[in-house]
XYZ file of C-alpha atoms in Angstrom:
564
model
C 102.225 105.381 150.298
C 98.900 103.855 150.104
C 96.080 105.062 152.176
C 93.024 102.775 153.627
C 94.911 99.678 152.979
C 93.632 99.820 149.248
C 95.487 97.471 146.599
C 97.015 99.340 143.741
C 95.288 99.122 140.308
C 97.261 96.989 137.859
C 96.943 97.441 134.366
C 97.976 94.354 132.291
C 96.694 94.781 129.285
C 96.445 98.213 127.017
C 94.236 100.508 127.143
C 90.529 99.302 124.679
C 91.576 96.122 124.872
C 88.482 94.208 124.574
C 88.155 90.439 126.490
C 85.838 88.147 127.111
C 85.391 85.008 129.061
C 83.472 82.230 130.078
C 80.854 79.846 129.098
C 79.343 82.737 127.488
C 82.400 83.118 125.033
C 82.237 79.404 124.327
C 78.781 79.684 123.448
C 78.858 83.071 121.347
C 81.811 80.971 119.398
C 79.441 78.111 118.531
C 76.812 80.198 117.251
C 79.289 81.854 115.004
C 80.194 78.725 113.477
C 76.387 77.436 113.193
C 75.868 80.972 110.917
C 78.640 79.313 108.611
C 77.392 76.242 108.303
C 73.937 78.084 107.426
C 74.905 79.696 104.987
C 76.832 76.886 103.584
C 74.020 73.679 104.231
C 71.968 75.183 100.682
C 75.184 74.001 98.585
C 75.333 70.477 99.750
C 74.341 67.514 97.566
C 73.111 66.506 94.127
C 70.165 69.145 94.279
C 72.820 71.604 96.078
C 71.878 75.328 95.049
C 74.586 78.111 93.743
C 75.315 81.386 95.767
C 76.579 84.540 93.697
C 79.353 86.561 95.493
C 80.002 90.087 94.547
C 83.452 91.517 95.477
C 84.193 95.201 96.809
C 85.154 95.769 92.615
C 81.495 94.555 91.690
C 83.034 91.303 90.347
C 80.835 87.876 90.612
C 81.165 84.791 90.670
C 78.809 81.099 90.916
C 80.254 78.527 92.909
C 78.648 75.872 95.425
C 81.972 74.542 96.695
C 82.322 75.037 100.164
C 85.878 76.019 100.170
C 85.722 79.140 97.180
C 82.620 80.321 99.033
C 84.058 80.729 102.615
C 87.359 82.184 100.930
C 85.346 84.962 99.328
C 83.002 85.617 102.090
C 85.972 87.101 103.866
C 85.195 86.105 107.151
C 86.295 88.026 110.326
C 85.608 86.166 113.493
C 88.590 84.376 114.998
C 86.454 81.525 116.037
C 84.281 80.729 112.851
C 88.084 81.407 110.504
C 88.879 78.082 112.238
C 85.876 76.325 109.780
C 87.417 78.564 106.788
C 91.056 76.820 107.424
C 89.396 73.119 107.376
C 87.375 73.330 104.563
C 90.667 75.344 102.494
C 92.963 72.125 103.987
C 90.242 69.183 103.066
C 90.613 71.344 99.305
C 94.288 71.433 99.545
C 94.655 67.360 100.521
C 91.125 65.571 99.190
C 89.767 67.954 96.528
C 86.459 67.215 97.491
C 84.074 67.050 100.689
C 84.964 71.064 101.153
C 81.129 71.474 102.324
C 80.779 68.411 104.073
C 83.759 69.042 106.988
C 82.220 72.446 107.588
C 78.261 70.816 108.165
C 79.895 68.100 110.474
C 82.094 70.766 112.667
C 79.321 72.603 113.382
C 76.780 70.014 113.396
C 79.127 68.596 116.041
C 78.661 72.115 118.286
C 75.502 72.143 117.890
C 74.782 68.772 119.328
C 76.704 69.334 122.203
C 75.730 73.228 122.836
C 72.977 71.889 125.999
C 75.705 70.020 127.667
C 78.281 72.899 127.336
C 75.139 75.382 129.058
C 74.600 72.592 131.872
C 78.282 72.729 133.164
C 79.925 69.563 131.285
C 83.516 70.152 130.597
C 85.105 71.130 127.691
C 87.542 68.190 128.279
C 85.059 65.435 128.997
C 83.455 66.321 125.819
C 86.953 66.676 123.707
C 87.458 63.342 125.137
C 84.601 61.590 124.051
C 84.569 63.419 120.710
C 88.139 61.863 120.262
C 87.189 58.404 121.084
C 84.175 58.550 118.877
C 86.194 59.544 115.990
C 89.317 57.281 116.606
C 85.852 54.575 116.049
C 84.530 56.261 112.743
C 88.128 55.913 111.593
C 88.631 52.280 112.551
C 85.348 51.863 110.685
C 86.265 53.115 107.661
C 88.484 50.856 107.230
C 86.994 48.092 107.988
C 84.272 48.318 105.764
C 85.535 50.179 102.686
C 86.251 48.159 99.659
C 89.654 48.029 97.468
C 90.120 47.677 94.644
C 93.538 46.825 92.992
C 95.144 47.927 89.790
C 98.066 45.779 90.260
C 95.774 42.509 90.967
C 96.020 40.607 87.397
C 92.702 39.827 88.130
C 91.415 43.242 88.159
C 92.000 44.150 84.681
C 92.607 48.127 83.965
C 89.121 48.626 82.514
C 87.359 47.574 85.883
C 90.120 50.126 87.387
C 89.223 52.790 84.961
C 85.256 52.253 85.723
C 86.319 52.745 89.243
C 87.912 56.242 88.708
C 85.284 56.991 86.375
C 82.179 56.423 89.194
C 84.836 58.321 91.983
C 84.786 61.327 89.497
C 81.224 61.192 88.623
C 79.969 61.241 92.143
C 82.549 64.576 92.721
C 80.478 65.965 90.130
C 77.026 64.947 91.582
C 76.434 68.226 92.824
C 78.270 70.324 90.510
C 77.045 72.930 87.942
C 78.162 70.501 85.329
C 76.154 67.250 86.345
C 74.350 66.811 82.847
C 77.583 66.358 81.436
C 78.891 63.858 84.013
C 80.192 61.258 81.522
C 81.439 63.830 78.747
C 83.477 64.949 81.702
C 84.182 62.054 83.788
C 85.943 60.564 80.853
C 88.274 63.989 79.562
C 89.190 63.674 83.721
C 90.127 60.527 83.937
C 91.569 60.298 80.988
C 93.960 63.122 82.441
C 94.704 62.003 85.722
C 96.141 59.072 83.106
C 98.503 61.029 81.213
C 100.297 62.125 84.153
C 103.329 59.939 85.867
C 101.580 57.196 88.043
C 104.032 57.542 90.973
C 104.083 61.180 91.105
C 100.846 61.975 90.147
C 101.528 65.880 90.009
C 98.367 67.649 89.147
C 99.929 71.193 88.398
C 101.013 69.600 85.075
C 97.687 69.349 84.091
C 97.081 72.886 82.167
C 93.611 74.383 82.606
C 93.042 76.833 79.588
C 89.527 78.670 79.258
C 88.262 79.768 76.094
C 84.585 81.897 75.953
C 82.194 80.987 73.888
C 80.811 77.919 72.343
C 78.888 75.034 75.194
C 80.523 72.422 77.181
C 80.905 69.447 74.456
C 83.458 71.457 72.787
C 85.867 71.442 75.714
C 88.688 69.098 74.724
C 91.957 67.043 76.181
C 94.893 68.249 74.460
C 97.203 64.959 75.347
C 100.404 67.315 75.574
C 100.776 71.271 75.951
C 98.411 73.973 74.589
C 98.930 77.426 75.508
C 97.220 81.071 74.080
C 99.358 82.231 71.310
C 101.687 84.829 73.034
C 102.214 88.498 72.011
C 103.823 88.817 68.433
C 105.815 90.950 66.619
C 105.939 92.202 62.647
C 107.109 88.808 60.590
C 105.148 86.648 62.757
C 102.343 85.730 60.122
C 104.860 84.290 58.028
C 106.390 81.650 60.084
C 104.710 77.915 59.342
C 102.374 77.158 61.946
C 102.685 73.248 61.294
C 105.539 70.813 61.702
C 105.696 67.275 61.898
C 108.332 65.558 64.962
C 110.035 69.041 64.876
C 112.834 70.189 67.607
C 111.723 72.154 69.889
C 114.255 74.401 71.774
C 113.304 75.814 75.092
C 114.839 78.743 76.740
C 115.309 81.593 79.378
C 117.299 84.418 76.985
C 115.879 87.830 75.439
C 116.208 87.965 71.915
C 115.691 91.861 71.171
C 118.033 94.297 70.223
C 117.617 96.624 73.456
C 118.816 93.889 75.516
C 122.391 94.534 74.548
C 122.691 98.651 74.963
C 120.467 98.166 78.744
C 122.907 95.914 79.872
C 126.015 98.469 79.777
C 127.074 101.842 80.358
C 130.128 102.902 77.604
C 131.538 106.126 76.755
C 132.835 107.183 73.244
C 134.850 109.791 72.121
C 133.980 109.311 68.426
C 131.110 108.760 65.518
C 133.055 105.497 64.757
C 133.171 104.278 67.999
C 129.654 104.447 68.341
C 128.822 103.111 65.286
C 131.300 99.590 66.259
C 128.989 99.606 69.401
C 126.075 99.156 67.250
C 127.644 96.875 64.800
C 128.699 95.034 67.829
C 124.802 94.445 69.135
C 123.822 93.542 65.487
C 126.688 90.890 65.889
C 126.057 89.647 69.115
C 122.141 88.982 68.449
C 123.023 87.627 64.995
C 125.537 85.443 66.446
C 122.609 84.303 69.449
C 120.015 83.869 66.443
C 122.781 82.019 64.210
C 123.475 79.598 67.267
C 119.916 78.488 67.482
C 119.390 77.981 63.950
C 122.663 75.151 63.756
C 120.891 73.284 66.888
C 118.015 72.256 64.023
C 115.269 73.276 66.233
C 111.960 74.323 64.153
C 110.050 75.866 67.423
C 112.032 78.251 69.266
C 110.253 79.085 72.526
C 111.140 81.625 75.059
C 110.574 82.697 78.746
C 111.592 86.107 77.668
C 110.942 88.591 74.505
C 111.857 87.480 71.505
C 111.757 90.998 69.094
C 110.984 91.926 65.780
C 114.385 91.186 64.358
C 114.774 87.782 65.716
C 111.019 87.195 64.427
C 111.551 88.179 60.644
C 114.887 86.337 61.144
C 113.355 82.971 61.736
C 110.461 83.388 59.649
C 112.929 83.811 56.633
C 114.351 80.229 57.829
C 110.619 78.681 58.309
C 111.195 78.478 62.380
C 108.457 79.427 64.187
C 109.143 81.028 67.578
C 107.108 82.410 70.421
C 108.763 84.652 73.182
C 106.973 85.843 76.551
C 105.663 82.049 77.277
C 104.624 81.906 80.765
C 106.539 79.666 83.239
C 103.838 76.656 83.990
C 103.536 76.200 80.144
C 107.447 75.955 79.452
C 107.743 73.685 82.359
C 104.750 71.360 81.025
C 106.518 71.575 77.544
C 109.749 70.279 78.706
C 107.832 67.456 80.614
C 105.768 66.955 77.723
C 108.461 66.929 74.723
C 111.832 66.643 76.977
C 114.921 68.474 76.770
C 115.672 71.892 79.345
C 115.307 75.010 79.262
C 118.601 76.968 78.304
C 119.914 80.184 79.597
C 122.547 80.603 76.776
C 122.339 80.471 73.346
C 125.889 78.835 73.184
C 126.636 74.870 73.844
C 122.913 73.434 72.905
C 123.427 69.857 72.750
C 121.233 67.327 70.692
C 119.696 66.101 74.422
C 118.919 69.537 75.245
C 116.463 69.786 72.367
C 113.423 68.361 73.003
C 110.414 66.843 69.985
C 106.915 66.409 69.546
C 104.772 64.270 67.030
C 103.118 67.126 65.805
C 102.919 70.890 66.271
C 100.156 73.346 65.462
C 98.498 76.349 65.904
C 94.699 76.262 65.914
C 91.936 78.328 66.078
C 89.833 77.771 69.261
C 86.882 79.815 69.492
C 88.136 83.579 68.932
C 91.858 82.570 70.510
C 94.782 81.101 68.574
C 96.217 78.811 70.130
C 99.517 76.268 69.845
C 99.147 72.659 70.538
C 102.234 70.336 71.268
C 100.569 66.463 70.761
C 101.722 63.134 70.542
C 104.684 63.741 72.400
C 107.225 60.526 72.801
C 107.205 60.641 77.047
C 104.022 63.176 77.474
C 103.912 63.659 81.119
C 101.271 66.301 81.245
C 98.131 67.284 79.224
C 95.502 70.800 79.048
C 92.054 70.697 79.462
C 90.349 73.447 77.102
C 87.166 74.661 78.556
C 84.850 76.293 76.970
C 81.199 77.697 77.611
C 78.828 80.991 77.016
C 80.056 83.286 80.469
C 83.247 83.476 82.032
C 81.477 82.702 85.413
C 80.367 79.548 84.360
C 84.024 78.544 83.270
C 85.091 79.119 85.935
C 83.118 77.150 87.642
C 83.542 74.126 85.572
C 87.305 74.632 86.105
C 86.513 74.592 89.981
C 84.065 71.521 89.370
C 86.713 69.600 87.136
C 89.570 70.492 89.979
C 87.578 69.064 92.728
C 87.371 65.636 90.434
C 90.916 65.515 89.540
C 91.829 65.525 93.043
C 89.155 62.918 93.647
C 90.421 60.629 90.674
C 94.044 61.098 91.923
C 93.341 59.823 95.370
C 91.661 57.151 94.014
C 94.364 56.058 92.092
C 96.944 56.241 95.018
C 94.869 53.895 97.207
C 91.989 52.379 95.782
C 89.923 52.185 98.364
C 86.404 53.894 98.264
C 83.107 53.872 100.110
C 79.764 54.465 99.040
C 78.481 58.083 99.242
C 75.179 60.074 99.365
C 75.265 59.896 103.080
C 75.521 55.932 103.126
C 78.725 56.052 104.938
C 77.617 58.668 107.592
C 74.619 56.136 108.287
C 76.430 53.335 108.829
C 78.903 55.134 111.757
C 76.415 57.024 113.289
C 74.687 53.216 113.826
C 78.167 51.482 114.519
C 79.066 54.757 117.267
C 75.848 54.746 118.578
C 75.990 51.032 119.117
C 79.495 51.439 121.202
C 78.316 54.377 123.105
C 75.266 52.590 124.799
C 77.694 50.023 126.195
C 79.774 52.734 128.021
C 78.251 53.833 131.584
C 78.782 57.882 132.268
C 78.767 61.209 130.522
C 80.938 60.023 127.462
C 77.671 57.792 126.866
C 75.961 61.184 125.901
C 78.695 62.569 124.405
C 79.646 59.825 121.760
C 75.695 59.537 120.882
C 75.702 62.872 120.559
C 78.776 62.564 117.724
C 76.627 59.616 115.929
C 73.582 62.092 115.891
C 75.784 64.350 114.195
C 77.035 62.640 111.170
C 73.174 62.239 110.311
C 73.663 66.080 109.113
C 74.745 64.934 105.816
C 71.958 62.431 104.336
C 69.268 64.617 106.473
C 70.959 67.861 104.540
C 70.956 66.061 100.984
C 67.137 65.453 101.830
C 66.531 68.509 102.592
C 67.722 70.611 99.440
C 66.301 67.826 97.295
C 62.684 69.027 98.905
C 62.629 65.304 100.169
C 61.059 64.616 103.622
C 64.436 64.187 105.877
C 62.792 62.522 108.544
C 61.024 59.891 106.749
C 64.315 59.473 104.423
C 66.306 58.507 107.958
C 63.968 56.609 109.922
C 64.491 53.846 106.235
C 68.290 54.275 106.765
C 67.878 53.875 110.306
C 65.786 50.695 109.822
C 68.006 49.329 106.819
C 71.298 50.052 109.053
C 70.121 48.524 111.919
C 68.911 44.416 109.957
C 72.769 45.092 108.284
C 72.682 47.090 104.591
C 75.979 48.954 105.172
C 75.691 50.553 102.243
C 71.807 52.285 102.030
C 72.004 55.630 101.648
C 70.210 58.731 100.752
C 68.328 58.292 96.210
C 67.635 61.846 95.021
C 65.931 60.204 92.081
C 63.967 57.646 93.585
C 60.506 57.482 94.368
C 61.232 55.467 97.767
C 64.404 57.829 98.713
C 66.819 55.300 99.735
C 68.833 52.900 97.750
C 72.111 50.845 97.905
C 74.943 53.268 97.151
C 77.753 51.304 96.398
C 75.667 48.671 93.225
C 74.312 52.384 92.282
C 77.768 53.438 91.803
C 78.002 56.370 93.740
C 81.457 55.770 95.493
C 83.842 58.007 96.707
C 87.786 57.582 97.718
C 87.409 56.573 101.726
C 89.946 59.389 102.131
C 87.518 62.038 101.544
C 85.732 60.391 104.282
C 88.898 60.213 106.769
C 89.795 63.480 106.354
C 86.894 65.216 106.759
C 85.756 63.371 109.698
C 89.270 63.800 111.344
C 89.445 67.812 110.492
C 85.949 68.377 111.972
C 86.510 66.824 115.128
C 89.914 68.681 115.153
C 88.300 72.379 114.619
C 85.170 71.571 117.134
C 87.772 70.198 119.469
C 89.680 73.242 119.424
C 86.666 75.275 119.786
C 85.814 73.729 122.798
C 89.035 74.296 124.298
C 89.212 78.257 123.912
C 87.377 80.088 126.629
C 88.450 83.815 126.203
C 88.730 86.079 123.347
C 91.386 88.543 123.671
C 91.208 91.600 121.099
C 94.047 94.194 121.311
C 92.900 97.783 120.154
C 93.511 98.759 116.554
C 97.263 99.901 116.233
C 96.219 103.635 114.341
C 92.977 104.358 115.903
C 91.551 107.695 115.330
C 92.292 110.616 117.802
C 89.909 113.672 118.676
C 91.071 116.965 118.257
C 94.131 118.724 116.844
C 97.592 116.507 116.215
C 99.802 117.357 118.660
C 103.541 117.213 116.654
C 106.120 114.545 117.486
C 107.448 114.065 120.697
C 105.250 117.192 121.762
C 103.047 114.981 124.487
C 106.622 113.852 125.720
C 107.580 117.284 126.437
C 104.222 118.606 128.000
C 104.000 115.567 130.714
C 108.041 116.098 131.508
C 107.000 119.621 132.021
C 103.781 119.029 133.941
C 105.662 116.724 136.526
C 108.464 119.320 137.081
C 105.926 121.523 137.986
C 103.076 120.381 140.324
C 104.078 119.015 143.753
C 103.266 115.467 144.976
C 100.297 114.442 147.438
C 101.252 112.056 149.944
């Protein structure tokens, strides 16, 4: 019975469970996404700078894309993880414009962080930030240019200048811009190889090699893969063929494969002895198999031994066990045929054949190169360069373009970049949002104000006078020159984007317009921050043994009568 008419205390949630609430939560969320974008703003841009992360293991790296960088920051607030998943999804479906989605999100928050401390709604601004986008969409598409491979106008070299400017622009602000058209071409040129309908860029084979500068990178128009671990017998295979067979397949050739496989009991020295004449016989019989199929280049998922090495170097074959599984699958693209689990019932049209096979030294690595394959499907890049931080940089640099390249040729439709197309819908929202009566008015110019981010941001790290920069955009927006945007190079600091060439697919644009407005939508729409307690926090005092706190409070309510 309760005394003094007091309500009971309910407990909903457990014990150091940590909330908060409010406008103040909203607000403490924005902020944490405006540190992001920070940290972030230095990378943007063809004057962009580097940061270098170091890991818990002391391991760095040198990136500027926007993606790698929030992915190895590590972040921890629930809130500001929303700008990590955009930027990693823009990486995963565009390639590019990783740095870009974050700036806008937050720029977004930022713009609208008075209203939010006045009172406005949440929902009154979701809904004009909706509206306003749905616009910048519509925009997009009204304004971006095509161009058609198909068109028998539009011959395939004006198509392949296209892809080339789309995958020099990705590289505008990458650690490998003074080798833009070394570059631009080996990308393009493998974005070609691959099938036009699929377009699957996992079968293009990234290989890094230290040592040497960027100009000796090469295209390898087929497969290329590190020479694999070798055995005794090795060094006398040929290392050259000319349109050999090439046999691909998923079976150990060693000796100790056999006896593993089986437990068997003899009574007698001669049994044992048949056992072992019995493995001899069964590899010999695998080995003997392979040889009648004609192939010259036995390659294997699995170990290949030193018996079944000396065996086909005494036959000239060359063989390579241990080959990992994205280079077997881009060999059977590459020279056709399947990979075979048996040694038994290889068909001619399992087989498959290249023009010519090698192994060559690059830098200090051997290395064997399938080319001129008859229905080459795939292709490696070979990178090379002084530190293995700068590879991999160019690898993240030359991914980032690919993806680019490949959008580009799936649509054909680009825009002009260096900020030009943030210009011209800030102008064309702005424009609709002084027709509207009401709070969406401020909310909508407050989305046009922040696309501006990008071109002032590009000013910015180029040491170029933002303000001036966008009053001339404003000014060449506003008497109609869509395409003006931001000229690192130039002495007046604005020029026409699209006759410059810098162009980029118009679903970069799309997509990272779309995702920011997304992630600052749902921003805006959490109030409260719920954080249950840690599941193994750490006690004071001696362990008490299983069950033992069980016991003692059974024991202390036997014991002690109750109040009423």
């Amino acid at each position: 019975m309760q005394r003094g008419g007091m309500q009971p205390t309910v407990v909903l949630l457990k014990e150091g469970t940590d909330s908060s609430q409010g406008t103040p939560q909203l607000l403490s969320n924005i902020s944490a996404c405006l540190s992001i974008a920070e940290i972030l703003s230095s990378t943007l841009g063809p004057r962009g700078m580097d940061k270098l992360i170091v890991n818990e293991r002391g391991d760095a790296q040198i990136t500027n894309d926007g993606a790698t960088i929030l992915k190895l920051l590590d972040i921890v607030h629930p809130a500001a993880r929303t700008l990590v998943d955009i930027a990693r999804a823009q990486d995963a479906e565009v390639g590019d414009g990783t740095t870009s989605v974050v700036l806008i999100a937050a720029q977004l928050l930022k713009e609208i962080r008075g209203y939010v401390e006045e009172g406005v709604s949440p929902h009154i601004i979701t809904k004009g930030f909706r509206k306003a986008c749905q616009l910048a969409l519509d925009r997009i598409k009204e304004v971006q240019k095509f161009v058609d491979k198909s068109d028998p106008e539009c011959p395939l070299r004006r198509f392949r200048s296209l892809l080339l400017k789309c995958a020099s622009t990705s590289m505008s602000s990458k650690l490998i811009h003074s080798e833009k058209p070394f570059f631009s071409n080996m990308v393009v040129d493998a974005v070609q190889c691959l099938d036009q309908e699929e377009l699957d860029e996992s079968l293009i084979g990234v290989k890094k090699v230290a040592g040497g500068g960027m100009q000796d990178s090469l295209l390898v128009r087929g497969v290329a893969f590190k020479k694999t671990f070798t055995y005794a017998g090795a060094e006398q295979q040929p290392k050259y063929f000319k349109n050999p067979k090439i046999v691909c397949l998923n079976v150990e050739l060693e000796l100790k494969a056999e006896k593993d496989n089986a437990e068997v009991r003899v009574d007698a020295v001669a049994d044992y002895q048949a056992i072992v004449d019995a493995e001899w016989e069964i590899i010999y019989r695998k080995l003997q198999a392979i040889e009648k199929t004609g192939a010259k280049v036995v390659l294997s998922k699995l170990p290949i031994g030193d018996l079944a090495t000396q065996w086909f170097a005494d036959r000239d074959i060359f063989c390579a066990g241990r080959v990992g599984a994205p280079d077997l699958r881009r060999v059977v693209q590459a020279a056709g045929g399947s990979v075979q689990s048996t040694c038994s019932d290889i068909l001619p049209e399992h087989l498959g054949s290249c023009g010519v096979f090698e192994e060559r030294q690059i830098g200090g690595e051997r290395y064997n190169l399938f080319t001129d394959c008859p229905q080459a499907k795939t292709c490696t890049l070979v990178l090379r360069g002084g530190a293995d931080q700068f590879i991999e940089e160019v690898e993240r640099s030359l991914h980032d373009a690919i993806m680019v390249v490949k959008r580009a040729v799936k649509n054909g439709e680009v825009v002009a970049g260096g900020g030009a197309m943030e210009m011209d819908l800030s102008a064309h929202i702005r424009k609709y949002g002084l027709s509207i009566p009401g709070k969406q008015q401020l909310i909508i110019t407050a989305f046009a104000k922040a696309l501006e981010i990008i071109p002032r941001q590009i000013c910015t790290n180029a040491g170029m006078d933002s303000t001036d920069v966008l009053n001339k955009l404003r000014m060449k927006h506003a008497s109609g020159e869509n395409w003006y945007g931001v000229d690192v190079d130039g002495a007046e600091g604005v020029r026409d984007n699209m006759d410059a060439f810098v162009w980029e697919p118009s679903l970069v644009k799309v997509n990272a317009i779309s995702s920011a407005t997304e992630a600052a939508c749902l921003i805006l729409s959490v109030d409260e921050t719920v954080r249950n307690p840690q599941s193994e926090q750490p006690q004071s005092g001696p362990k008490m043994p299983p069950g033992a706190a069980q016991r003692a409070m059974r024991g202390r309510g036997r014991g002690v009568p109750r109040r009423m």
